Amino acid sequence: MFTNIYSLMPEELANKIKIEQLGSPVYRTKQLLFWLYKSYINEPDKMSNLPAEFKTYLLNNYSFYLPETDSKLVSSDKAIKYRLKLEDNELIESVLIPTEKKNTLCISTQVGCGRNCQFCSTAKMGLIRNLYNYEIVGQVIYAARQLKSSDNKKLTNLVLMGMGEPLDNLDNVLSALRILQSQEGLSFSPRRITVSTSGVVPGIIALADSGIKAKLALSLTSAIDSKRSKLMPVNKQYNLIELKQALLYYLRKSSYRITIEYILIPSFNMDDDDLKALSKYVGDLSCKINFIPYIPGKDSIFRAPTVKEINDFMYRAQSLPQAITLRKSRGADIFGACGQLNKNNLGAKI
Ligand code: SF4
């Protein structure tokens, strides 16, 4: 089986070509990288300025496989969910969320997920497998190409918040982040990449120690251990105290404020006691808090909060010391909103 060309750091690819293609001028690799990462072309035959023998070398030594379209769904609020097929026919999903100023892509890091959060449709798939680094990078190239060809626009932000727990697939995620941030790769600023976690403590520490910069988002959803453990089994493994230590460690190592995601679930985490616990937990954290009204997936055991319940909660939440935002999750009618991704959830296909 050939090495997938997107699995290599641009510098690593350049070195391999230097060794294997003695006599090939240095600018040849630059031309290749431009086709791969700036033009989003993955067919050597279409790389018009490369000589025939160099194309033959590439085809004989590398796979250029990128995730392929299985379906594309567009929501009434203009979010686009791509269901993508991998080489082994497994399916993953990415969601493009366009706004006036930003085009954010939410990408997957695993096929399914093993963390079993009770508010999440992906959890129902279980963990099927980790994605390889080039499958994570491939989702970005795929969406960037779609945006460029349909609207001549660029992707601006990435969130690793789709299917899977990114920190349970740390090696591939770190390697993908390096390629996404490399100037000769996709050249994303670390400020524009957010890694979201359910609270995998060793992963938070390893990310902080890796030297790779990225923003961190934590799905907290309750600051009371007994409640959080009911909703997110990861809390039985790493409780709120351990989690807090890891977050403080991350803050010491990184220059970015943490984002706390708090899904609003009526009759579960919206009472005064919940707010009081949250206020105490985040008191000394440099963070902002996003409150996200829960959107039930198929067979959900919880209901969505009413507008009155949300307004009442947000009024009381103003007592929190941090910046707070009410974030409406987009793409609900195509099962593309937060916690709804599951390869079996289909909306209207176009
Ligand atoms: S919320 Fe994230 S970590 Fe939890 S089950 Fe869903 S995909 Fe996995």
XYZ file of N, CA, C and O and ligand atoms in Angstrom, residues 113 115-117 119-120 122-123 162 164-165 198, ligand 1:
56
model
N -17.463 7.268 18.180
C -16.782 7.755 19.380
C -17.063 6.778 20.528
O -18.147 6.209 20.613
N -16.827 7.655 23.837
C -16.980 8.359 25.118
C -18.411 8.358 25.660
O -18.647 8.710 26.815
N -19.364 8.041 24.834
C -20.733 7.771 25.289
C -21.409 8.918 26.036
O -22.144 8.674 27.011
N -21.165 10.154 25.614
C -21.893 11.276 26.222
C -23.384 11.119 25.897
O -23.751 10.851 24.752
N -25.847 13.095 25.596
C -26.556 14.066 24.762
C -26.134 13.975 23.296
O -26.504 14.812 22.483
N -25.338 12.958 22.950
C -24.651 12.972 21.650
C -25.050 11.777 20.772
O -24.996 10.626 21.208
N -23.443 10.812 18.045
C -22.249 10.059 17.606
C -21.971 8.902 18.570
O -21.521 7.832 18.165
N -22.256 9.144 19.851
C -21.993 8.123 20.870
C -22.714 6.810 20.540
O -22.216 5.723 20.844
N -16.328 17.561 15.527
C -17.286 16.689 14.831
C -17.335 15.329 15.517
O -17.279 15.240 16.743
N -16.234 12.106 17.243
C -15.034 11.615 17.916
C -14.493 12.538 18.985
O -14.789 13.729 19.021
N -13.699 11.959 19.868
C -12.986 12.706 20.909
C -11.552 12.912 20.396
O -10.758 11.959 20.354
N -14.049 16.341 25.627
C -15.049 16.045 26.655
C -14.401 16.101 28.043
O -15.101 16.019 29.048
S -19.841 14.654 22.600
Fe -17.859 14.304 21.615
S -16.750 13.008 23.094
Fe -18.909 12.910 23.686
S -19.670 11.066 22.614
Fe -20.080 12.849 21.291
S -18.346 12.911 19.905
Fe -17.752 11.644 21.653
